[in-house]
Amino acid sequence: MAKRSAKEWAVRLLPLAVIAGLVVVFFALGLNRYLSMEMIREHGLSLQAYAREHYWQALIGFILVYALATASTIPGPVFLTLLGGMMFGPWVGALAQSTGATLGSIVIYLVYRTALGTWLRAKFKADAGIMDRITTGIDRNAFVTLFTLRVIPSVPFVLINAAAGMVAAPLKPYIVATFLGLLPSTTIYTWIGSKLGEMMQAGVRPDLETLVRQFFWPLMGVAFLSLLLPLFIKLWQGRRKRRETAA
């Protein structure tokens, strides 16, 4: 394999540097404080009113903001998801969040596909850690692996995007698996967000304690997807493997 020049490496690493720069600027300007319950308490109702009056502008704007938040890997997207439920209701909010997150995921996918993908994959393969397991699974069956990982909220979102880029997973199954896999947990969060909007219209100023107390069972649904679903998937895969071996 031909050795790349410093200029070629600079071009390949530029998208990664831009993302890193966005994260630094985000925290340097203190924008992280807007991705919090405080943001929802202070601006939720006004944004909800704006969405009623300027529906399509608000919807497109929300999708673009969510895409930018996903692409820049900044923390706190759950609060944006709650806000989407407040502004658009649980169903449209979930579709808007999944659309925005999918668009942002495509950016991360392309960054890792064109930047450090090959080198990083070799490194992770040598470490034999979680990234090696993810990339190996994507190699075997891109759609099933990606969909399964997206459904489980506890799997770090950015790791999945990076792993898919490293193995150059086919783009179409990557997009479809990302969009569909996000919908179960996203719908739970946007439903909670819509109920938060109703509470705030009634004069309640919710905090995290209120969130947990009022929406304990829906949050347990997210916990199920995070903790128990991987166990069921592992048991199902083991059972299928035993059947294939016996056959």
Short mmCIF file of C-alpha atoms in Angstrom, two decimals:
data_model
loop_
_atom_site.label_atom_id
_atom_site.label_comp_id
_atom_site.label_asym_id
_atom_site.label_seq_id
_atom_site.Cartn_x
_atom_site.Cartn_y
_atom_site.Cartn_z
CA MET A 1 0.00 0.00 0.00
CA ALA A 2 1.39 3.40 -0.99
CA LYS A 3 2.36 5.67 1.83
CA ARG A 4 0.16 8.76 2.10
CA SER A 5 1.73 12.21 2.08
CA ALA A 6 1.23 14.75 4.85
CA LYS A 7 -1.12 16.70 2.57
CA GLU A 8 -3.30 13.61 1.94
CA TRP A 9 -3.50 12.91 5.68
CA ALA A 10 -4.41 16.55 6.32
CA VAL A 11 -7.28 16.37 3.82
CA ARG A 12 -8.53 13.08 5.27
CA LEU A 13 -8.35 14.34 8.85
CA LEU A 14 -9.98 17.73 8.16
CA PRO A 15 -13.61 16.55 8.73
CA LEU A 16 -12.58 15.01 12.06
CA ALA A 17 -10.84 18.24 13.06
CA VAL A 18 -13.95 20.27 12.16
CA ILE A 19 -16.13 18.09 14.40
CA ALA A 20 -13.63 18.37 17.26
CA GLY A 21 -13.62 22.13 16.77
CA LEU A 22 -17.42 22.30 16.92
CA VAL A 23 -17.41 20.46 20.24
CA VAL A 24 -14.79 22.83 21.68
CA VAL A 25 -16.73 25.91 20.52
CA PHE A 26 -19.98 24.44 21.87
CA PHE A 27 -18.57 24.15 25.40
CA ALA A 28 -16.48 27.33 25.20
CA LEU A 29 -19.62 29.39 24.45
CA GLY A 30 -21.55 27.63 27.21
CA LEU A 31 -24.17 26.33 24.78
CA ASN A 32 -24.34 23.07 26.72
CA ARG A 33 -26.56 24.80 29.27
CA TYR A 34 -29.31 24.91 26.65
CA LEU A 35 -29.45 21.11 26.46
CA SER A 36 -30.97 20.65 29.89
CA MET A 37 -34.23 20.63 31.81
CA GLU A 38 -33.66 24.33 32.44
CA MET A 39 -33.90 24.97 28.70
CA ILE A 40 -37.20 23.09 28.58
CA ARG A 41 -38.59 24.99 31.57
CA GLU A 42 -37.51 28.40 30.25
CA HIS A 43 -38.19 28.06 26.53
CA GLY A 44 -40.40 24.98 26.06
CA LEU A 45 -43.76 26.74 25.99
CA SER A 46 -42.58 29.55 23.71
CA LEU A 47 -41.09 27.03 21.27
CA GLN A 48 -44.30 25.03 21.45
CA ALA A 49 -46.28 28.16 20.55
CA TYR A 50 -43.88 28.91 17.70
CA ALA A 51 -44.38 25.38 16.35
CA ARG A 52 -48.15 25.91 16.34
CA GLU A 53 -47.87 29.18 14.43
CA HIS A 54 -45.01 28.25 12.06
CA TYR A 55 -45.33 24.49 11.85
CA TRP A 56 -43.19 23.64 8.83
CA GLN A 57 -40.45 26.14 9.62
CA ALA A 58 -40.26 24.81 13.17
CA LEU A 59 -40.27 21.19 12.02
CA ILE A 60 -37.50 21.69 9.44
CA GLY A 61 -35.51 23.78 11.92
CA PHE A 62 -35.80 21.11 14.60
CA ILE A 63 -34.62 18.38 12.20
CA LEU A 64 -31.61 20.49 11.16
CA VAL A 65 -30.67 21.33 14.76
CA TYR A 66 -30.91 17.67 15.74
CA ALA A 67 -28.80 16.69 12.73
CA LEU A 68 -26.15 19.26 13.73
CA ALA A 69 -26.21 18.08 17.35
CA THR A 70 -25.75 14.47 16.23
CA ALA A 71 -23.00 15.27 13.73
CA SER A 72 -21.05 17.32 16.26
CA THR A 73 -21.42 14.53 18.89
CA ILE A 74 -22.38 17.03 21.59
CA PRO A 75 -24.05 15.59 24.73
CA GLY A 76 -27.64 16.15 25.79
CA PRO A 77 -29.74 15.06 22.76
CA VAL A 78 -32.32 13.49 25.09
CA PHE A 79 -33.48 16.99 26.06
CA LEU A 80 -33.86 17.88 22.39
CA THR A 81 -35.96 14.73 21.98
CA LEU A 82 -38.20 15.77 24.89
CA LEU A 83 -38.52 19.21 23.30
CA GLY A 84 -39.51 17.58 20.00
CA GLY A 85 -42.35 15.81 21.80
CA MET A 86 -43.49 19.10 23.35
CA MET A 87 -43.43 20.93 20.03
CA PHE A 88 -44.86 18.31 17.67
CA GLY A 89 -46.42 15.55 19.77
CA PRO A 90 -45.11 12.00 20.24
CA TRP A 91 -45.52 10.66 16.70
CA VAL A 92 -44.34 13.55 14.53
CA GLY A 93 -41.72 14.36 17.17
CA ALA A 94 -40.33 10.81 17.00
CA LEU A 95 -40.21 10.88 13.20
CA ALA A 96 -38.51 14.30 13.24
CA GLN A 97 -35.92 13.17 15.81
CA SER A 98 -35.15 9.97 13.90
CA THR A 99 -34.80 11.95 10.68
CA GLY A 100 -32.44 14.50 12.22
CA ALA A 101 -30.38 11.87 14.03
CA THR A 102 -30.12 9.80 10.84
CA LEU A 103 -28.88 12.81 8.84
CA GLY A 104 -26.29 13.59 11.50
CA SER A 105 -25.26 9.94 11.64
CA ILE A 106 -24.57 9.95 7.91
CA VAL A 107 -22.09 12.80 8.45
CA ILE A 108 -20.21 10.87 11.16
CA TYR A 109 -20.28 7.74 9.00
CA LEU A 110 -18.70 9.61 6.08
CA VAL A 111 -16.09 11.23 8.34
CA TYR A 112 -14.88 7.87 9.65
CA ARG A 113 -15.10 6.29 6.23
CA THR A 114 -12.79 8.90 4.72
CA ALA A 115 -10.54 9.78 7.65
CA LEU A 116 -8.98 7.30 10.08
CA GLY A 117 -11.25 4.35 9.41
CA THR A 118 -8.69 1.79 8.20
CA TRP A 119 -6.08 2.64 10.83
CA LEU A 120 -8.61 2.72 13.67
CA ARG A 121 -10.15 -0.57 12.67
CA ALA A 122 -6.76 -2.29 12.74
CA LYS A 123 -6.11 -0.82 16.18
CA PHE A 124 -9.50 -1.88 17.58
CA LYS A 125 -9.09 -5.35 16.11
CA ALA A 126 -5.80 -5.70 17.99
CA ASP A 127 -7.50 -4.54 21.22
CA ALA A 128 -10.39 -7.02 20.71
CA GLY A 129 -12.79 -4.73 22.60
CA ILE A 130 -16.34 -3.50 22.03
CA MET A 131 -15.49 -1.66 18.81
CA ASP A 132 -14.01 -4.82 17.31
CA ARG A 133 -17.19 -6.75 18.18
CA ILE A 134 -19.37 -4.04 16.65
CA THR A 135 -17.37 -3.81 13.42
CA THR A 136 -17.25 -7.61 13.08
CA GLY A 137 -21.03 -7.82 13.51
CA ILE A 138 -21.59 -5.10 10.90
CA ASP A 139 -19.33 -7.00 8.49
CA ARG A 140 -21.42 -10.15 8.90
CA ASN A 141 -24.88 -8.60 8.60
CA ALA A 142 -24.98 -4.82 8.37
CA PHE A 143 -28.74 -4.24 8.67
CA VAL A 144 -29.48 -6.68 11.51
CA THR A 145 -26.46 -5.61 13.56
CA LEU A 146 -27.05 -1.89 13.08
CA PHE A 147 -30.78 -2.16 13.77
CA THR A 148 -30.14 -4.16 16.95
CA LEU A 149 -27.54 -1.66 18.18
CA ARG A 150 -29.80 1.32 17.42
CA VAL A 151 -32.72 -0.21 19.33
CA ILE A 152 -30.56 -0.50 22.48
CA PRO A 153 -30.26 3.06 23.89
CA SER A 154 -27.31 2.20 26.15
CA VAL A 155 -24.98 1.53 23.19
CA PRO A 156 -23.12 4.83 22.56
CA PHE A 157 -24.55 6.38 19.41
CA VAL A 158 -21.29 7.79 18.11
CA LEU A 159 -19.53 4.41 18.43
CA ILE A 160 -22.06 2.82 16.09
CA ASN A 161 -21.64 5.64 13.56
CA ALA A 162 -17.85 5.39 13.71
CA ALA A 163 -17.84 1.57 13.47
CA ALA A 164 -20.12 1.62 10.41
CA GLY A 165 -17.81 4.12 8.71
CA MET A 166 -14.71 2.10 9.55
CA VAL A 167 -16.05 -1.02 7.83
CA ALA A 168 -17.63 1.02 4.99
CA ALA A 169 -21.05 -0.53 5.69
CA PRO A 170 -23.49 -0.24 2.77
CA LEU A 171 -25.13 3.18 3.09
CA LYS A 172 -28.74 2.15 2.39
CA PRO A 173 -29.06 -0.47 5.18
CA TYR A 174 -27.16 1.90 7.46
CA ILE A 175 -29.72 4.66 6.89
CA VAL A 176 -32.79 2.41 7.16
CA ALA A 177 -31.51 0.57 10.26
CA THR A 178 -30.65 3.88 11.94
CA PHE A 179 -34.03 5.48 11.25
CA LEU A 180 -36.13 2.46 12.27
CA GLY A 181 -33.93 1.40 15.18
CA LEU A 182 -34.21 4.80 16.85
CA LEU A 183 -38.02 4.92 16.79
CA PRO A 184 -38.87 2.69 19.83
CA SER A 185 -36.92 4.62 22.50
CA THR A 186 -37.47 7.94 20.72
CA THR A 187 -41.25 7.50 20.76
CA ILE A 188 -41.13 6.91 24.52
CA TYR A 189 -39.13 10.11 25.04
CA THR A 190 -41.30 12.22 22.73
CA TRP A 191 -44.44 10.93 24.47
CA ILE A 192 -42.91 12.04 27.78
CA GLY A 193 -42.07 15.38 26.16
CA SER A 194 -45.68 15.88 25.03
CA LYS A 195 -46.90 15.19 28.58
CA LEU A 196 -44.31 17.61 29.96
CA GLY A 197 -45.82 20.24 27.67
CA GLU A 198 -49.27 19.58 29.13
CA MET A 199 -47.88 19.83 32.68
CA MET A 200 -46.17 23.14 31.93
CA GLN A 201 -49.33 24.55 30.38
CA ALA A 202 -51.02 23.70 33.70
CA GLY A 203 -48.39 25.75 35.54
CA VAL A 204 -46.04 22.97 36.66
CA ARG A 205 -42.27 23.60 36.35
CA PRO A 206 -40.86 20.08 36.04
CA ASP A 207 -37.38 19.03 37.16
CA LEU A 208 -35.52 15.74 36.78
CA GLU A 209 -37.06 14.38 39.98
CA THR A 210 -40.55 15.13 38.66
CA LEU A 211 -39.61 13.56 35.35
CA VAL A 212 -38.60 10.27 37.01
CA ARG A 213 -41.56 10.24 39.40
CA GLN A 214 -44.26 11.07 36.84
CA PHE A 215 -42.90 8.94 34.01
CA PHE A 216 -41.37 6.01 35.88
CA TRP A 217 -42.91 3.25 33.76
CA PRO A 218 -42.19 4.78 30.35
CA LEU A 219 -38.59 5.28 31.51
CA MET A 220 -38.56 1.63 32.55
CA GLY A 221 -39.41 0.87 28.93
CA VAL A 222 -36.19 2.61 27.89
CA ALA A 223 -34.35 0.68 30.61
CA PHE A 224 -35.80 -2.56 29.21
CA LEU A 225 -34.44 -1.71 25.77
CA SER A 226 -31.06 -0.88 27.33
CA LEU A 227 -30.62 -3.77 29.77
CA LEU A 228 -32.92 -6.69 29.03
CA LEU A 229 -33.23 -6.52 25.25
CA PRO A 230 -29.51 -7.29 24.71
CA LEU A 231 -29.91 -10.38 26.93
CA PHE A 232 -32.90 -11.61 24.92
CA ILE A 233 -31.04 -11.00 21.66
CA LYS A 234 -28.01 -12.92 22.94
CA LEU A 235 -30.20 -15.85 24.02
CA TRP A 236 -31.97 -15.85 20.66
CA GLN A 237 -28.67 -15.78 18.77
CA GLY A 238 -27.31 -18.64 20.88
CA ARG A 239 -30.43 -20.70 20.24
CA ARG A 240 -30.24 -20.06 16.50
CA LYS A 241 -26.56 -20.99 16.45
CA ARG A 242 -27.29 -24.29 18.24
CA ARG A 243 -30.00 -25.08 15.70
CA GLU A 244 -27.65 -24.34 12.80
CA THR A 245 -24.96 -26.56 14.39
CA ALA A 246 -27.44 -29.40 14.95
CA ALA A 247 -28.63 -29.18 11.34
#
